[in-house]
mmCIF file of C-alpha atoms and ligand atoms in Angstrom:
data_model
loop_
_atom_site.group_PDB
_atom_site.id
_atom_site.type_symbol
_atom_site.label_atom_id
_atom_site.label_comp_id
_atom_site.label_asym_id
_atom_site.label_seq_id
_atom_site.Cartn_x
_atom_site.Cartn_y
_atom_site.Cartn_z
ATOM 1 C CA MET A 1 -2.199 -59.484 83.405
ATOM 2 C CA ILE A 2 -4.900 -56.907 84.121
ATOM 3 C CA ASN A 3 -7.129 -56.229 81.128
ATOM 4 C CA ALA A 4 -7.592 -52.521 81.726
ATOM 5 C CA LYS A 5 -7.770 -51.120 78.209
ATOM 6 C CA LEU A 6 -8.178 -47.527 79.322
ATOM 7 C CA ALA A 7 -6.628 -47.391 82.798
ATOM 8 C CA ALA A 8 -3.334 -49.092 81.912
ATOM 9 C CA LYS A 9 -0.245 -47.106 80.934
ATOM 10 C CA SER A 10 0.562 -47.229 77.248
ATOM 11 C CA HIS A 11 4.198 -46.300 77.849
ATOM 12 C CA LEU A 12 6.518 -45.739 80.815
ATOM 13 C CA HIS A 13 5.898 -42.002 81.204
ATOM 14 C CA HIS A 14 2.175 -42.076 80.455
ATOM 15 C CA GLN A 15 0.554 -39.933 83.163
ATOM 16 C CA THR A 16 -2.899 -38.412 83.187
ATOM 17 C CA ILE A 17 -3.332 -34.992 84.739
ATOM 18 C CA VAL A 18 -6.715 -34.529 86.368
ATOM 19 C CA LYS A 19 -7.694 -30.904 86.705
ATOM 20 C CA LEU A 20 -9.629 -29.970 89.827
ATOM 21 C CA SER A 21 -9.711 -26.206 89.268
ATOM 22 C CA GLU A 22 -7.764 -23.551 87.366
ATOM 23 C CA GLN A 23 -4.952 -23.717 89.951
ATOM 24 C CA VAL A 24 -5.103 -27.324 91.157
ATOM 25 C CA SER A 25 -4.341 -30.536 89.234
ATOM 26 C CA PHE A 26 -3.520 -34.113 90.255
ATOM 27 C CA GLY A 27 -0.663 -36.028 88.657
ATOM 28 C CA GLY A 28 1.929 -33.299 88.075
ATOM 29 C CA ILE A 29 4.957 -32.228 90.094
ATOM 30 C CA GLN A 30 2.759 -30.434 92.625
ATOM 31 C CA LEU A 31 1.102 -32.636 95.233
ATOM 32 C CA VAL A 32 -2.552 -32.048 96.042
ATOM 33 C CA ILE A 33 -3.465 -31.946 99.719
ATOM 34 C CA ILE A 34 -7.168 -32.186 100.537
ATOM 35 C CA GLY A 35 -8.240 -31.420 104.098
ATOM 36 C CA GLY A 36 -11.445 -31.109 106.051
ATOM 37 C CA PRO A 37 -13.814 -32.913 108.354
ATOM 38 C CA CYS A 38 -15.285 -36.363 107.870
ATOM 39 C CA ALA A 39 -18.727 -34.764 107.719
ATOM 40 C CA VAL A 40 -20.053 -31.270 107.166
ATOM 41 C CA GLU A 41 -21.722 -30.442 110.492
ATOM 42 C CA SER A 42 -22.532 -26.725 110.308
ATOM 43 C CA LYS A 43 -21.775 -23.550 108.413
ATOM 44 C CA GLU A 44 -19.593 -22.303 111.279
ATOM 45 C CA GLN A 45 -17.547 -25.512 111.279
ATOM 46 C CA MET A 46 -16.798 -25.336 107.544
ATOM 47 C CA GLU A 47 -16.105 -21.618 107.721
ATOM 48 C CA THR A 48 -13.488 -22.196 110.451
ATOM 49 C CA VAL A 49 -11.929 -25.071 108.500
ATOM 50 C CA ALA A 50 -11.769 -23.125 105.223
ATOM 51 C CA GLN A 51 -10.414 -20.032 106.906
ATOM 52 C CA LYS A 52 -7.548 -21.942 108.529
ATOM 53 C CA LEU A 53 -6.742 -24.258 105.619
ATOM 54 C CA SER A 54 -6.830 -21.494 103.014
ATOM 55 C CA THR A 55 -3.838 -19.926 104.738
ATOM 56 C CA ALA A 56 -1.945 -23.244 104.638
ATOM 57 C CA PRO A 57 -0.562 -25.163 101.709
ATOM 58 C CA VAL A 58 -3.835 -27.104 101.419
ATOM 59 C CA GLN A 59 -5.325 -27.062 97.932
ATOM 60 C CA ALA A 60 -8.831 -28.447 98.396
ATOM 61 C CA LEU A 61 -11.521 -29.026 101.022
ATOM 62 C CA ARG A 62 -13.348 -32.235 101.892
ATOM 63 C CA GLY A 63 -16.533 -32.834 103.870
ATOM 64 C CA GLY A 64 -19.172 -35.537 103.534
ATOM 65 C CA VAL A 65 -22.828 -34.554 103.287
ATOM 66 C CA TYR A 66 -24.099 -38.034 102.398
ATOM 67 C CA LYS A 67 -22.380 -40.362 104.855
ATOM 68 C CA PRO A 68 -22.153 -44.138 104.475
ATOM 69 C CA ARG A 69 -22.353 -45.145 108.149
ATOM 70 C CA THR A 70 -22.031 -48.660 109.508
ATOM 71 C CA SER A 71 -25.118 -48.129 111.666
ATOM 72 C CA PRO A 72 -28.374 -46.812 110.222
ATOM 73 C CA TYR A 73 -28.894 -45.014 113.545
ATOM 74 C CA ALA A 74 -25.692 -42.951 113.221
ATOM 75 C CA PHE A 75 -25.642 -39.423 111.717
ATOM 76 C CA GLN A 76 -26.247 -39.827 107.979
ATOM 77 C CA GLY A 77 -24.991 -36.406 106.868
ATOM 78 C CA MET A 78 -26.632 -33.027 106.281
ATOM 79 C CA GLY A 79 -27.683 -33.759 102.696
ATOM 80 C CA GLU A 80 -28.631 -30.778 100.482
ATOM 81 C CA GLU A 81 -28.182 -28.304 103.315
ATOM 82 C CA GLY A 82 -24.596 -29.514 103.666
ATOM 83 C CA LEU A 83 -24.044 -29.165 99.931
ATOM 84 C CA LYS A 84 -25.037 -25.494 100.158
ATOM 85 C CA ILE A 85 -22.569 -24.993 102.997
ATOM 86 C CA LEU A 86 -19.826 -26.537 100.839
ATOM 87 C CA ALA A 87 -20.790 -24.318 97.909
ATOM 88 C CA GLY A 88 -20.574 -21.282 100.188
ATOM 89 C CA VAL A 89 -17.025 -21.924 101.423
ATOM 90 C CA ARG A 90 -15.978 -22.985 97.941
ATOM 91 C CA SER A 91 -16.826 -19.588 96.518
ATOM 92 C CA ARG A 92 -15.771 -17.483 99.506
ATOM 93 C CA TYR A 93 -12.331 -19.098 99.799
ATOM 94 C CA ASN A 94 -11.866 -19.999 96.143
ATOM 95 C CA MET A 95 -11.013 -23.565 97.167
ATOM 96 C CA PRO A 96 -12.266 -26.611 95.268
ATOM 97 C CA VAL A 97 -14.388 -29.087 97.257
ATOM 98 C CA VAL A 98 -14.621 -32.874 97.228
ATOM 99 C CA THR A 99 -17.624 -34.735 98.623
ATOM 100 C CA GLU A 100 -18.987 -38.281 98.529
ATOM 101 C CA VAL A 101 -21.726 -39.505 96.201
ATOM 102 C CA MET A 102 -23.583 -42.599 97.418
ATOM 103 C CA SER A 103 -26.259 -43.040 94.777
ATOM 104 C CA ILE A 104 -27.121 -42.177 91.198
ATOM 105 C CA SER A 105 -29.916 -39.887 92.377
ATOM 106 C CA GLN A 106 -27.383 -37.613 94.149
ATOM 107 C CA ILE A 107 -25.052 -37.088 91.168
ATOM 108 C CA GLU A 108 -26.769 -34.078 89.640
ATOM 109 C CA ALA A 109 -27.019 -32.028 92.843
ATOM 110 C CA ILE A 110 -23.465 -32.848 93.952
ATOM 111 C CA ALA A 111 -22.018 -32.096 90.517
ATOM 112 C CA ALA A 112 -23.749 -28.710 90.625
ATOM 113 C CA HIS A 113 -21.995 -27.727 93.881
ATOM 114 C CA ALA A 114 -18.726 -29.676 94.150
ATOM 115 C CA ASP A 115 -15.559 -29.915 92.037
ATOM 116 C CA MET A 116 -14.966 -33.627 92.535
ATOM 117 C CA LEU A 117 -17.243 -36.552 93.414
ATOM 118 C CA GLN A 118 -15.881 -39.156 95.804
ATOM 119 C CA VAL A 119 -16.894 -42.795 95.525
ATOM 120 C CA GLY A 120 -16.463 -44.310 98.968
ATOM 121 C CA SER A 121 -14.914 -47.658 99.727
ATOM 122 C CA ARG A 122 -18.277 -49.253 100.319
ATOM 123 C CA ASN A 123 -19.397 -48.308 96.811
ATOM 124 C CA MET A 124 -16.266 -49.162 94.844
ATOM 125 C CA GLN A 125 -18.064 -52.000 93.097
ATOM 126 C CA ASN A 126 -21.459 -50.320 92.773
ATOM 127 C CA PHE A 127 -21.261 -50.775 89.023
ATOM 128 C CA ASP A 128 -24.425 -48.867 88.172
ATOM 129 C CA LEU A 129 -23.115 -45.873 90.126
ATOM 130 C CA LEU A 130 -19.715 -46.138 88.411
ATOM 131 C CA LYS A 131 -21.358 -46.260 84.977
ATOM 132 C CA ALA A 132 -23.496 -43.215 85.773
ATOM 133 C CA LEU A 133 -20.394 -41.327 86.948
ATOM 134 C CA GLY A 134 -19.020 -41.771 83.461
ATOM 135 C CA GLN A 135 -21.463 -39.003 82.530
ATOM 136 C CA ALA A 136 -21.081 -36.831 85.661
ATOM 137 C CA GLY A 137 -18.952 -34.198 83.917
ATOM 138 C CA LYS A 138 -16.753 -33.844 87.022
ATOM 139 C CA PRO A 139 -13.574 -35.613 88.183
ATOM 140 C CA ILE A 140 -14.076 -38.698 90.343
ATOM 141 C CA LEU A 141 -12.099 -39.679 93.439
ATOM 142 C CA LEU A 142 -12.415 -43.468 93.547
ATOM 143 C CA LYS A 143 -11.537 -45.031 96.893
ATOM 144 C CA ARG A 144 -10.354 -48.607 97.124
ATOM 145 C CA GLY A 145 -12.897 -51.072 98.504
ATOM 146 C CA LEU A 146 -12.357 -52.406 102.025
ATOM 147 C CA ALA A 147 -11.304 -55.776 100.645
ATOM 148 C CA ALA A 148 -10.750 -55.086 96.963
ATOM 149 C CA THR A 149 -7.768 -56.487 95.099
ATOM 150 C CA ILE A 150 -5.615 -54.152 93.026
ATOM 151 C CA GLU A 151 -7.173 -55.654 89.902
ATOM 152 C CA GLU A 152 -10.730 -55.069 91.154
ATOM 153 C CA PHE A 153 -9.779 -51.480 92.020
ATOM 154 C CA ILE A 154 -8.379 -50.802 88.555
ATOM 155 C CA MET A 155 -11.382 -52.428 86.892
ATOM 156 C CA ALA A 156 -13.710 -50.213 88.950
ATOM 157 C CA ALA A 157 -11.869 -47.198 87.506
ATOM 158 C CA GLU A 158 -12.208 -48.791 84.081
ATOM 159 C CA TYR A 159 -16.021 -48.697 84.479
ATOM 160 C CA ILE A 160 -15.928 -44.908 84.889
ATOM 161 C CA LEU A 161 -13.395 -44.387 82.088
ATOM 162 C CA SER A 162 -15.211 -46.643 79.638
ATOM 163 C CA ASN A 163 -18.457 -44.808 80.285
ATOM 164 C CA GLY A 164 -17.014 -41.511 79.157
ATOM 165 C CA ASN A 165 -15.223 -39.843 82.088
ATOM 166 C CA PRO A 166 -11.404 -39.699 81.713
ATOM 167 C CA ASP A 167 -10.878 -37.824 85.006
ATOM 168 C CA VAL A 168 -10.414 -40.495 87.640
ATOM 169 C CA VAL A 169 -8.093 -40.254 90.661
ATOM 170 C CA LEU A 170 -7.469 -43.445 92.647
ATOM 171 C CA CYS A 171 -7.311 -43.352 96.446
ATOM 172 C CA GLU A 172 -5.688 -46.038 98.632
ATOM 173 C CA ARG A 173 -7.347 -45.854 102.060
ATOM 174 C CA GLY A 174 -6.303 -49.093 103.713
ATOM 175 C CA ILE A 175 -7.697 -52.598 103.482
ATOM 176 C CA ARG A 176 -9.101 -55.001 106.078
ATOM 177 C CA SER A 177 -6.764 -57.436 107.751
ATOM 178 C CA PHE A 178 -6.565 -59.485 110.947
ATOM 179 C CA ASP A 179 -5.189 -56.718 113.156
ATOM 180 C CA ASN A 180 -7.582 -54.058 114.379
ATOM 181 C CA TYR A 181 -5.059 -51.946 116.303
ATOM 182 C CA THR A 182 -5.082 -49.692 113.270
ATOM 183 C CA ARG A 183 -8.494 -49.236 111.634
ATOM 184 C CA ASN A 184 -7.212 -50.693 108.355
ATOM 185 C CA VAL A 185 -3.854 -51.665 106.894
ATOM 186 C CA LEU A 186 -2.420 -49.069 104.536
ATOM 187 C CA ASP A 187 -1.247 -50.854 101.414
ATOM 188 C CA LEU A 188 1.648 -48.739 100.193
ATOM 189 C CA GLY A 189 2.722 -51.583 97.935
ATOM 190 C CA ALA A 190 -0.545 -51.014 96.089
ATOM 191 C CA VAL A 191 0.293 -47.322 95.675
ATOM 192 C CA ALA A 192 3.616 -48.218 94.058
ATOM 193 C CA ALA A 193 1.936 -50.882 91.904
ATOM 194 C CA LEU A 194 -0.894 -48.582 90.793
ATOM 195 C CA LYS A 195 1.644 -45.930 89.808
ATOM 196 C CA GLN A 196 3.395 -48.526 87.647
ATOM 197 C CA ILE A 197 0.296 -50.094 86.105
ATOM 198 C CA THR A 198 -1.956 -47.102 85.516
ATOM 199 C CA HIS A 199 -1.575 -43.552 84.222
ATOM 200 C CA LEU A 200 -4.191 -42.288 86.660
ATOM 201 C CA PRO A 201 -3.147 -40.116 89.612
ATOM 202 C CA VAL A 202 -3.037 -42.003 92.923
ATOM 203 C CA ILE A 203 -3.581 -40.366 96.303
ATOM 204 C CA VAL A 204 -3.614 -41.752 99.847
ATOM 205 C CA ASP A 205 -6.063 -41.318 102.717
ATOM 206 C CA PRO A 206 -3.957 -41.869 105.855
ATOM 207 C CA SER A 207 -6.881 -40.991 108.167
ATOM 208 C CA HIS A 208 -9.170 -43.924 107.345
ATOM 209 C CA ALA A 209 -6.115 -46.149 106.926
ATOM 210 C CA VAL A 210 -4.883 -45.844 110.521
ATOM 211 C CA GLY A 211 -7.954 -44.498 112.343
ATOM 212 C CA LYS A 212 -5.870 -42.838 115.087
ATOM 213 C CA ARG A 213 -4.773 -39.199 114.861
ATOM 214 C CA GLU A 214 -1.311 -39.833 116.303
ATOM 215 C CA LEU A 215 -0.506 -42.236 113.464
ATOM 216 C CA VAL A 216 -1.658 -40.017 110.587
ATOM 217 C CA ALA A 217 1.505 -37.904 110.136
ATOM 218 C CA PRO A 218 4.119 -40.677 109.819
ATOM 219 C CA VAL A 219 1.927 -42.621 107.414
ATOM 220 C CA ALA A 220 1.228 -39.494 105.345
ATOM 221 C CA LYS A 221 4.987 -38.970 104.961
ATOM 222 C CA ALA A 222 5.484 -42.572 103.874
ATOM 223 C CA ALA A 223 2.741 -42.188 101.267
ATOM 224 C CA ILE A 224 4.446 -39.168 99.709
ATOM 225 C CA ALA A 225 7.826 -40.906 99.844
ATOM 226 C CA CYS A 226 6.458 -43.876 97.902
ATOM 227 C CA GLY A 227 5.049 -41.801 95.067
ATOM 228 C CA ALA A 228 1.492 -40.749 95.951
ATOM 229 C CA ASP A 229 0.243 -37.716 94.022
ATOM 230 C CA GLY A 230 -1.519 -36.271 97.034
ATOM 231 C CA LEU A 231 -3.327 -36.904 100.303
ATOM 232 C CA ILE A 232 -6.833 -36.578 101.697
ATOM 233 C CA ILE A 233 -6.763 -35.989 105.449
ATOM 234 C CA GLU A 234 -9.531 -35.523 108.020
ATOM 235 C CA CYS A 235 -9.290 -32.538 110.365
ATOM 236 C CA HIS A 236 -11.762 -30.620 112.503
ATOM 237 C CA PRO A 237 -11.850 -27.399 114.576
ATOM 238 C CA GLU A 238 -12.676 -29.526 117.645
ATOM 239 C CA PRO A 239 -11.470 -33.026 116.772
ATOM 240 C CA GLU A 240 -12.900 -34.700 119.893
ATOM 241 C CA GLN A 241 -16.326 -33.291 119.073
ATOM 242 C CA SER A 242 -16.445 -34.621 115.474
ATOM 243 C CA VAL A 243 -19.799 -36.310 114.877
ATOM 244 C CA SER A 244 -18.026 -39.019 112.904
ATOM 245 C CA ASP A 245 -14.495 -40.425 112.916
ATOM 246 C CA ALA A 246 -13.462 -38.276 115.909
ATOM 247 C CA ARG A 247 -10.595 -40.603 116.843
ATOM 248 C CA GLN A 248 -8.738 -39.973 113.587
ATOM 249 C CA ALA A 249 -9.446 -36.244 113.168
ATOM 250 C CA LEU A 250 -6.470 -33.882 113.399
ATOM 251 C CA SER A 251 -6.825 -30.411 114.883
ATOM 252 C CA LEU A 252 -6.524 -27.657 112.272
ATOM 253 C CA GLU A 253 -3.194 -26.644 113.797
ATOM 254 C CA ASP A 254 -1.854 -30.206 113.532
ATOM 255 C CA MET A 255 -3.088 -30.366 109.951
ATOM 256 C CA VAL A 256 -1.145 -27.234 109.026
ATOM 257 C CA SER A 257 2.048 -28.432 110.705
ATOM 258 C CA LEU A 258 1.719 -31.860 109.106
ATOM 259 C CA VAL A 259 1.448 -30.335 105.631
ATOM 260 C CA ASN A 260 4.480 -28.153 106.275
ATOM 261 C CA SER A 261 6.447 -31.166 107.508
ATOM 262 C CA LEU A 262 5.722 -32.964 104.228
ATOM 263 C CA LYS A 263 7.672 -30.417 102.188
ATOM 264 C CA PRO A 264 11.140 -31.968 102.640
ATOM 265 C CA VAL A 265 9.723 -35.436 101.997
ATOM 266 C CA ALA A 266 8.129 -34.181 98.785
ATOM 267 C CA ALA A 267 11.401 -32.536 97.750
ATOM 268 C CA ALA A 268 13.269 -35.821 98.303
ATOM 269 C CA VAL A 269 11.074 -37.470 95.644
ATOM 270 C CA GLU A 270 11.190 -34.469 93.293
ATOM 271 C CA ARG A 271 7.680 -33.263 94.048
ATOM 272 C CA ASN A 272 6.523 -30.161 95.827
ATOM 273 C CA ILE A 273 3.725 -28.648 97.810
ATOM 274 C CA SER A 274 2.760 -25.203 96.671
ATOM 275 C CA GLU A 275 4.477 -22.569 98.820
ATOM 276 C CA GLU A 276 1.721 -20.118 97.993
ATOM 277 C CA LEU A 277 -0.480 -19.660 101.001
ATOM 278 C CA GLY A 278 -3.609 -21.510 99.946
ATOM 279 C CA VAL A 279 -5.529 -20.513 96.864
ATOM 280 C CA GLY A 280 -7.739 -17.909 98.457
ATOM 281 C CA LEU A 281 -5.821 -15.900 101.040
ATOM 282 C CA GLU A 282 -8.394 -13.143 101.068
ATOM 283 C CA PRO A 283 -11.866 -14.622 101.383
ATOM 284 C CA ALA A 284 -14.301 -13.183 98.860
ATOM 285 C CA PRO A 285 -17.131 -11.101 100.376
ATOM 286 C CA LEU A 286 -19.743 -13.056 102.301
ATOM 287 C CA CYS A 287 -22.494 -11.990 99.894
ATOM 288 C CA LEU A 288 -21.077 -14.470 97.350
ATOM 289 C CA SER A 289 -22.142 -17.280 99.650
ATOM 290 C CA ALA A 290 -24.647 -19.789 98.318
ATOM 291 C CA ALA A 291 -25.317 -20.951 101.885
HETATM 292 C C1 PEP B 301 -14.704 -40.785 103.919
HETATM 293 O O1 PEP B 301 -13.761 -40.389 103.204
HETATM 294 O O2 PEP B 301 -15.365 -40.038 104.665
HETATM 295 C C2 PEP B 301 -15.037 -42.222 103.921
HETATM 296 C C3 PEP B 301 -16.219 -42.661 104.356
HETATM 297 O O3 PEP B 301 -14.025 -42.986 103.483
HETATM 298 P P1 PEP B 301 -14.011 -44.525 103.039
HETATM 299 O O4 PEP B 301 -15.050 -44.651 101.968
HETATM 300 O O5 PEP B 301 -12.609 -44.704 102.557
HETATM 301 O O6 PEP B 301 -14.320 -45.343 104.257
HETATM 302 MN MN1 MN B 302 -14.460 -40.333 107.760
#
């Protein structure tokens, strides 16, 4: 029995809807597909990504500017400069953006520029950060820890909820196991369980789960089939050149065809992916750019 006073369902059909923007919400009939690179690398890169994905059924953009890297010598992200790039494409393409927050000191700046703050796997049990995000005033995308149990994951969400923020979306991104052929092991059983235990929307990150671009599409389909409310997928204009997670990055073309191929799977489980071409077909004039 998991003692999640706020995260647990109170009745069978209890479902929280988390609003990302006027047009995009998690937890309803419509699935939310988030696409973009592992890391924001340049204005040109994000412009190309937003331009392509805004003409596809992709509802939101991702891109890390504060990157939790295994090695301290690896690229750590563009920081504030990257945030301005995100803010620029957000307004020009009218697409919400999601980016990772690693520390309490970054919350204010990220909340000023992004629509959703992502807590990465490595920070799932950073309790002080979770408590502070209770007051962030923006929805939180909480990723499952590398080796967190389902109970620990739900209790991490409970920290954010109990500190005042009701807008939490859970993200299954694979857990560590003995086999390293795939980067992690995608726990679809956890997705089904989370959907039964909690009223929070649950999405899946197939990219970090499998770590290999050729495995992303089949796993993404399975995630939708088993009830996920959306997906977050890494893609890049030049996947091989990605500064981080190059091996799992899809090309923008493959991203668009993957999303289109999800439509019949979504229909089979009575969900859908918006047929409207993106949310910002016509980019707003460049002068609106904050970057
Ligand atoms: C990411 O989404 O870029 C990321 C670092 O993911 P995770 O925290 O799941 O490893
Ligand atoms: Mn990544």
